[in-house]
PDB file of C-alpha atoms in Angstrom:
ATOM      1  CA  UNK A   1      23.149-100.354-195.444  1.00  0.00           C
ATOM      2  CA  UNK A   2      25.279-103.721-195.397  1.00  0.00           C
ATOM      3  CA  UNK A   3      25.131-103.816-199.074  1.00  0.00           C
ATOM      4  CA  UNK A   4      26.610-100.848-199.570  1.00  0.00           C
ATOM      5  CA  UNK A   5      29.208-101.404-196.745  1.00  0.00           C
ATOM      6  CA  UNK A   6      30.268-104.757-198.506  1.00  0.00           C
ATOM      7  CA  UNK A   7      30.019-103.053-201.815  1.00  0.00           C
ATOM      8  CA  UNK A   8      32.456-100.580-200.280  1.00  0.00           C
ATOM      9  CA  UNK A   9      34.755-102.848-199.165  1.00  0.00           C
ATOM     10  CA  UNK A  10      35.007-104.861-202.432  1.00  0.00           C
ATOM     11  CA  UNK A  11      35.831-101.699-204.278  1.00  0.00           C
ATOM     12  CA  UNK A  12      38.382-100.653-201.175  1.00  0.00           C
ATOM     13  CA  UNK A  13      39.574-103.894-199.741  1.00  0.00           C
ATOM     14  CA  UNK A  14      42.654-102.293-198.152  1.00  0.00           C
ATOM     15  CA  UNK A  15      40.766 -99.277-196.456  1.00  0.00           C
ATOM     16  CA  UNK A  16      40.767 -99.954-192.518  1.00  0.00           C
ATOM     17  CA  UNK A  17      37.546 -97.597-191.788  1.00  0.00           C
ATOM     18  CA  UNK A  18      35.835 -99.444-194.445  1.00  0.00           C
ATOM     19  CA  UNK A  19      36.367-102.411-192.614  1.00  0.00           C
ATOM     20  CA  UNK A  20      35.624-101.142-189.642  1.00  0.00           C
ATOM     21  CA  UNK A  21      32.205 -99.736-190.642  1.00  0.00           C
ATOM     22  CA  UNK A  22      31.270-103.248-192.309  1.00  0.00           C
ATOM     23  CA  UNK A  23      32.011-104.813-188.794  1.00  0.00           C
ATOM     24  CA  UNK A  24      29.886-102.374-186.878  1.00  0.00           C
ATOM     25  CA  UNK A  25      27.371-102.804-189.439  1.00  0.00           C
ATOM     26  CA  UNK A  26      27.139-106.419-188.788  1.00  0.00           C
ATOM     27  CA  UNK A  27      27.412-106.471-185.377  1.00  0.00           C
ATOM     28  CA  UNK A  28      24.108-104.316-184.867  1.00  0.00           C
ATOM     29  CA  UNK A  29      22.582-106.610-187.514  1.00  0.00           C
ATOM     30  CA  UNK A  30      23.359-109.766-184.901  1.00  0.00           C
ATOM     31  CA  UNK A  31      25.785-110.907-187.611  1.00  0.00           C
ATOM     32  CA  UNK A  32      28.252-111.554-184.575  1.00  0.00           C
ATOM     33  CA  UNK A  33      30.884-113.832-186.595  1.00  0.00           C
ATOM     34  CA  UNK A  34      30.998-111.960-189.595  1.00  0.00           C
ATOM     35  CA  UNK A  35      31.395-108.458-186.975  1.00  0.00           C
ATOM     36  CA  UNK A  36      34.763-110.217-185.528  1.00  0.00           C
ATOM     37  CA  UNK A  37      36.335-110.999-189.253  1.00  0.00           C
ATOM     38  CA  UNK A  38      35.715-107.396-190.437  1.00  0.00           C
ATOM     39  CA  UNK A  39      37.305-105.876-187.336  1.00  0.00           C
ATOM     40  CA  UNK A  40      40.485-108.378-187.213  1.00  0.00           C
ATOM     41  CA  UNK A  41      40.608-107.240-191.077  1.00  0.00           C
ATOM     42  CA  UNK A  42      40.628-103.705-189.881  1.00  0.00           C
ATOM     43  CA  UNK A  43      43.430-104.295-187.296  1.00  0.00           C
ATOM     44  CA  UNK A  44      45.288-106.523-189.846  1.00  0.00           C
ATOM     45  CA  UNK A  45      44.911-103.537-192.478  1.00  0.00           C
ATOM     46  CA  UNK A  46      46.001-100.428-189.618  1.00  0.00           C
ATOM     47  CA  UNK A  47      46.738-102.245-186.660  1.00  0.00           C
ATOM     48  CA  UNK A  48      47.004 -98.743-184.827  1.00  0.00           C
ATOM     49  CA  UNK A  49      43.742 -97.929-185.189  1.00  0.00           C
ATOM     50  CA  UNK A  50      42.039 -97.313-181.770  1.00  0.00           C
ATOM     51  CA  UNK A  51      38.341 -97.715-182.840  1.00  0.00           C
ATOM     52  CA  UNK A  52      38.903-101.173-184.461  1.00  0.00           C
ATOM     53  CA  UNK A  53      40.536-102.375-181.420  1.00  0.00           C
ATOM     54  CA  UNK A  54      37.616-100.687-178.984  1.00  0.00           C
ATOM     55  CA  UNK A  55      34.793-102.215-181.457  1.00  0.00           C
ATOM     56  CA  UNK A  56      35.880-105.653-181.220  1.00  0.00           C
ATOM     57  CA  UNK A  57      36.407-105.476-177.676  1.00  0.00           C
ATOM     58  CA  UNK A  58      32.815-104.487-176.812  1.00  0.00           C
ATOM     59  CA  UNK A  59      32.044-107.351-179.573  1.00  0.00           C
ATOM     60  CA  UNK A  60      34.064-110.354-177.954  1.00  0.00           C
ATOM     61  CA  UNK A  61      32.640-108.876-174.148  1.00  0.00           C
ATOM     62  CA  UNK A  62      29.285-108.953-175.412  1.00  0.00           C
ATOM     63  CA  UNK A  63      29.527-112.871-176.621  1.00  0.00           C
ATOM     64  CA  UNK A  64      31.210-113.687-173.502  1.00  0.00           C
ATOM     65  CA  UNK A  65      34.889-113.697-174.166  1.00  0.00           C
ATOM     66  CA  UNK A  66      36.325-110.686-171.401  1.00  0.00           C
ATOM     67  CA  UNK A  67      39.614-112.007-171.293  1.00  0.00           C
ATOM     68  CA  UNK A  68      40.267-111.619-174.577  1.00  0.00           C
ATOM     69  CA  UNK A  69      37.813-108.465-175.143  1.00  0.00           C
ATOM     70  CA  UNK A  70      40.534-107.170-172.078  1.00  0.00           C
ATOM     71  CA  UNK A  71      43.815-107.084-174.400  1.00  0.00           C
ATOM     72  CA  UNK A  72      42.112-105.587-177.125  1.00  0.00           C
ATOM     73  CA  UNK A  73      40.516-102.550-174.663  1.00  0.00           C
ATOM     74  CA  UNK A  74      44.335-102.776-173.636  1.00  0.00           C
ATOM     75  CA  UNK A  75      45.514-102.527-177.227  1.00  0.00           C
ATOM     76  CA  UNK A  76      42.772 -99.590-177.976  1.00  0.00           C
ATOM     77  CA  UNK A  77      43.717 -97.697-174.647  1.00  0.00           C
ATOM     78  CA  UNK A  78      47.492 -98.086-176.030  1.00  0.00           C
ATOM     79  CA  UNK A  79      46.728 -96.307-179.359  1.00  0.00           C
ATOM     80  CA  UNK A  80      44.324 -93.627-177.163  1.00  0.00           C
ATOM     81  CA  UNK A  81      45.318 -93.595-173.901  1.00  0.00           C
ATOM     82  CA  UNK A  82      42.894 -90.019-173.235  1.00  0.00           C
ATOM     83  CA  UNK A  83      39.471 -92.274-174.519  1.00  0.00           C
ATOM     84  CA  UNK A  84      37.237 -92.433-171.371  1.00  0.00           C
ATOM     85  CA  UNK A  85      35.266 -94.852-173.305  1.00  0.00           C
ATOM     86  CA  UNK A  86      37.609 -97.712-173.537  1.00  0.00           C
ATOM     87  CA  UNK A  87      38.872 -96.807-169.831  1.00  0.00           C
ATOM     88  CA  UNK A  88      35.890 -97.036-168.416  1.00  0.00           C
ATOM     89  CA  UNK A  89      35.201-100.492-170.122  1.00  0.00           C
ATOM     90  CA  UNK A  90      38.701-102.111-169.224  1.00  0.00           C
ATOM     91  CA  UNK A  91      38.432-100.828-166.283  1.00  0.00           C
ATOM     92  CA  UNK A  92      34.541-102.821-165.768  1.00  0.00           C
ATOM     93  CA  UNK A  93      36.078-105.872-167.369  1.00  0.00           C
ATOM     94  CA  UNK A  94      39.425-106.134-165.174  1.00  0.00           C
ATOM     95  CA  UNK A  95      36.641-105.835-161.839  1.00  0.00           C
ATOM     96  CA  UNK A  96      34.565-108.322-163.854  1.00  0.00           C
ATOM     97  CA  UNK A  97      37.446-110.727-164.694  1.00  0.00           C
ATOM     98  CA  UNK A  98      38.735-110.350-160.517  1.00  0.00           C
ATOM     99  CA  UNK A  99      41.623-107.584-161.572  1.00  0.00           C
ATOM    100  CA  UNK A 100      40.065-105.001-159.447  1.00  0.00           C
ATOM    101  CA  UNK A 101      43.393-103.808-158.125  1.00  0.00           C
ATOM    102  CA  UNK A 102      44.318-103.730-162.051  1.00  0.00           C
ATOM    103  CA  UNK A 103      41.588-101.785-163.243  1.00  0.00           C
ATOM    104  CA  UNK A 104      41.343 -99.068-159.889  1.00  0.00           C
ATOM    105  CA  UNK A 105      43.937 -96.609-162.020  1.00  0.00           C
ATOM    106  CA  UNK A 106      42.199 -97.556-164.645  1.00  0.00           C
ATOM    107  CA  UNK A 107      39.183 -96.184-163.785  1.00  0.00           C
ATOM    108  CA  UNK A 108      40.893 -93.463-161.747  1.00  0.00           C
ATOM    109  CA  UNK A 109      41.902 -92.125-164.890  1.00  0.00           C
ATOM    110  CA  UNK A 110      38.302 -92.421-166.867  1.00  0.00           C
ATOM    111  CA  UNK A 111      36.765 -90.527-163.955  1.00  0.00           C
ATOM    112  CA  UNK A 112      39.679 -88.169-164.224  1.00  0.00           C
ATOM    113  CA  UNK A 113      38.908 -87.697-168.028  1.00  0.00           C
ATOM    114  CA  UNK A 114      35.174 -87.243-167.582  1.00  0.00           C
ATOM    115  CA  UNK A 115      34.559 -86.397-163.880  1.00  0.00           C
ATOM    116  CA  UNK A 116      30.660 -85.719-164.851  1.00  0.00           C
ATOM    117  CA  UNK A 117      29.346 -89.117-165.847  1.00  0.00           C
ATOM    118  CA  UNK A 118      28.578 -91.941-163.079  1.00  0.00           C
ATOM    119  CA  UNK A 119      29.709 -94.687-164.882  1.00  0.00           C
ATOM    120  CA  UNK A 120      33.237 -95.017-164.426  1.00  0.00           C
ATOM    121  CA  UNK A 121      33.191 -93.780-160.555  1.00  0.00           C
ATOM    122  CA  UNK A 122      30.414 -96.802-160.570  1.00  0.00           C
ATOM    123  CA  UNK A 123      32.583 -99.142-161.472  1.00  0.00           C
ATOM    124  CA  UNK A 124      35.697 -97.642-158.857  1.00  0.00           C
ATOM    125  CA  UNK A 125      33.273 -98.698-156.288  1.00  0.00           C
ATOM    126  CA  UNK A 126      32.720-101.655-157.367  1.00  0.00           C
ATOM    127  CA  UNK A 127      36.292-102.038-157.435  1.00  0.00           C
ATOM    128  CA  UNK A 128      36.664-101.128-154.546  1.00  0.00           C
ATOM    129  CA  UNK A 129      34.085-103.119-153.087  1.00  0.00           C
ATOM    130  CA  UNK A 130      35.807-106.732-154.940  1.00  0.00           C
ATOM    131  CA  UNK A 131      39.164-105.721-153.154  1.00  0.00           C
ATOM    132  CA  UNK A 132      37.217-105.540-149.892  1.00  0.00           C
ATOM    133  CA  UNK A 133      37.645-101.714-149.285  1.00  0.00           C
ATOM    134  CA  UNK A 134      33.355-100.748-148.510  1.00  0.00           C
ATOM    135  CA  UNK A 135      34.615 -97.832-147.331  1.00  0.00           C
ATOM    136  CA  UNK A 136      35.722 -96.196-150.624  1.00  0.00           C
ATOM    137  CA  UNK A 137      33.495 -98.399-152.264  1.00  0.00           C
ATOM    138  CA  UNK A 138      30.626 -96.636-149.942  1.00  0.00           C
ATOM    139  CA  UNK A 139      32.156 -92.738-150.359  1.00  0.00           C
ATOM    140  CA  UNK A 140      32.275 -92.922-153.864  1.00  0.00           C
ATOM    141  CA  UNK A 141      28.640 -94.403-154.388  1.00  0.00           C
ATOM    142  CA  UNK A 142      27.282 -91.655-151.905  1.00  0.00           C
ATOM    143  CA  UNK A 143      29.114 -88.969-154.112  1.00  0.00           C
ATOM    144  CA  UNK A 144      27.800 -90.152-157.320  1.00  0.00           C
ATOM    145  CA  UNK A 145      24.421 -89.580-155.928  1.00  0.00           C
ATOM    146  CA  UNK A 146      24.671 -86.286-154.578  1.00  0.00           C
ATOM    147  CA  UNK A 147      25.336 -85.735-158.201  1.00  0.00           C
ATOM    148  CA  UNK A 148      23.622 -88.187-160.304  1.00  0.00           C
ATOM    149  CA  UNK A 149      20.350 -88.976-157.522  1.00  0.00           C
ATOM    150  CA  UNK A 150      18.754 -91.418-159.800  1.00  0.00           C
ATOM    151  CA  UNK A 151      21.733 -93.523-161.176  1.00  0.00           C
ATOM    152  CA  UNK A 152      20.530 -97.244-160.415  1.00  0.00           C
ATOM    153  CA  UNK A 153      23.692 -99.083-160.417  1.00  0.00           C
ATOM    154  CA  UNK A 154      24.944 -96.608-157.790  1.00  0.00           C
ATOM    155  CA  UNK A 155      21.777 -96.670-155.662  1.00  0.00           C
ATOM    156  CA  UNK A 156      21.449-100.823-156.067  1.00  0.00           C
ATOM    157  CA  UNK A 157      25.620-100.895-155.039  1.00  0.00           C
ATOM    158  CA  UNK A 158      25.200 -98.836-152.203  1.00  0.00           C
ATOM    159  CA  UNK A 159      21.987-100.579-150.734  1.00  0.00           C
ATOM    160  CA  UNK A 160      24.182-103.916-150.806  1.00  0.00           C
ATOM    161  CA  UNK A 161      26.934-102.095-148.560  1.00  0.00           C
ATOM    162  CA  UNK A 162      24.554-100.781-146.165  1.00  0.00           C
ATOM    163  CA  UNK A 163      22.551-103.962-145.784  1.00  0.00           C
ATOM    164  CA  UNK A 164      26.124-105.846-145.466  1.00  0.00           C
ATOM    165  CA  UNK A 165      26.391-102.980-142.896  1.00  0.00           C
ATOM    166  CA  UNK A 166      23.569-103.126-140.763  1.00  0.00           C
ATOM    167  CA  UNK A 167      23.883-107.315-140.695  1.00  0.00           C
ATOM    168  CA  UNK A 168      26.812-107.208-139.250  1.00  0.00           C
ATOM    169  CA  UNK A 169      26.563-105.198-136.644  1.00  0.00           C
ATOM    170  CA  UNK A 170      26.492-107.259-133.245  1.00  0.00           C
ATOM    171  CA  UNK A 171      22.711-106.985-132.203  1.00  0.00           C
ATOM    172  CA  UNK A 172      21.764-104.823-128.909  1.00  0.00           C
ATOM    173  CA  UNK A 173      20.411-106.656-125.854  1.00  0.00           C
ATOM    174  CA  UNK A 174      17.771-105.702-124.524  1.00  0.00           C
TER     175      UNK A 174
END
């Protein structure tokens, strides 16, 4: 398939989704380097283009590099501001990165967008949790599982507030 996606963009070297493609292409191959240039050609080609901006986010998180994977969710939430996708994933970078306050409407909004998947209330808690709100942090986890019983993250999230809970509560005498 990378053949023809090269081949493709020799013949079109001035088509963004082209580009794009070739990047994505690469970037599932492990061809990390070669990923980034086709998706800064993309954004260099139609630098409103959501998808290129979203794509080489998720690239330059994956290799390590949040703060800068966190303008270009930024830029691709800019050109799309209704993509839960990209919410959701600034939103778990800015908590990653310590932005929690930052990414709390963030997220607010993803859940708002697609109120049925755990994910993005997930991350709110988690959120909530870095800005030293357990409450929330506890309420939201407890409502994703009432919905979504066997979401890990939630379950493994909550278990660490409830532990936190029960150690420090002052010990009954006897």
């Amino acid at each position: 398939q990378i053949t023809l996606f090269e081949a493709t963009v020799r013949t079109s070297p001035r088509s963004a989704l082209a580009h794009g493609i070739l990047g994505t292409s690469y970037q599932a191959a492990g061809r990390i380097p070669e990923a980034e240039v086709e998706y800064l050609r993309s954004i260099e080609i139609a630098p409103d283009r959501p998808r290129a901006h979203y794509n080489l986010a998720t690239l330059l998180e994956g290799i390590g590099r949040r703060p800068e994977a966190i303008e270009r969710y930024k830029e691709a939430a800019r050109f799309d501001p209704d993509d839960f996708r990209t919410l959701n994933n600034l939103g778990r970078a800015l908590v990653a990165e310590g932005m929690a306050g930052e990414a709390v409407p963030v997220l607010e909004k993803a859940i708002a967008l697609r109120p049925d998947l755990p994910g993005p209330s997930v991350n709110l808690a988690a959120a909530h949790l870095a800005l030293g709100d357990p409450w929330n942090a506890e309420r939201i986890l407890k409502e994703v599982l009432a919905t979504h019983p066997d979401d890990a993250a939630a379950r493994r999230i909550l278990d660490v507030i409830l532990s936190r809970k029960r150690e420090s509560k002052p010990q009954e005498r006897l």
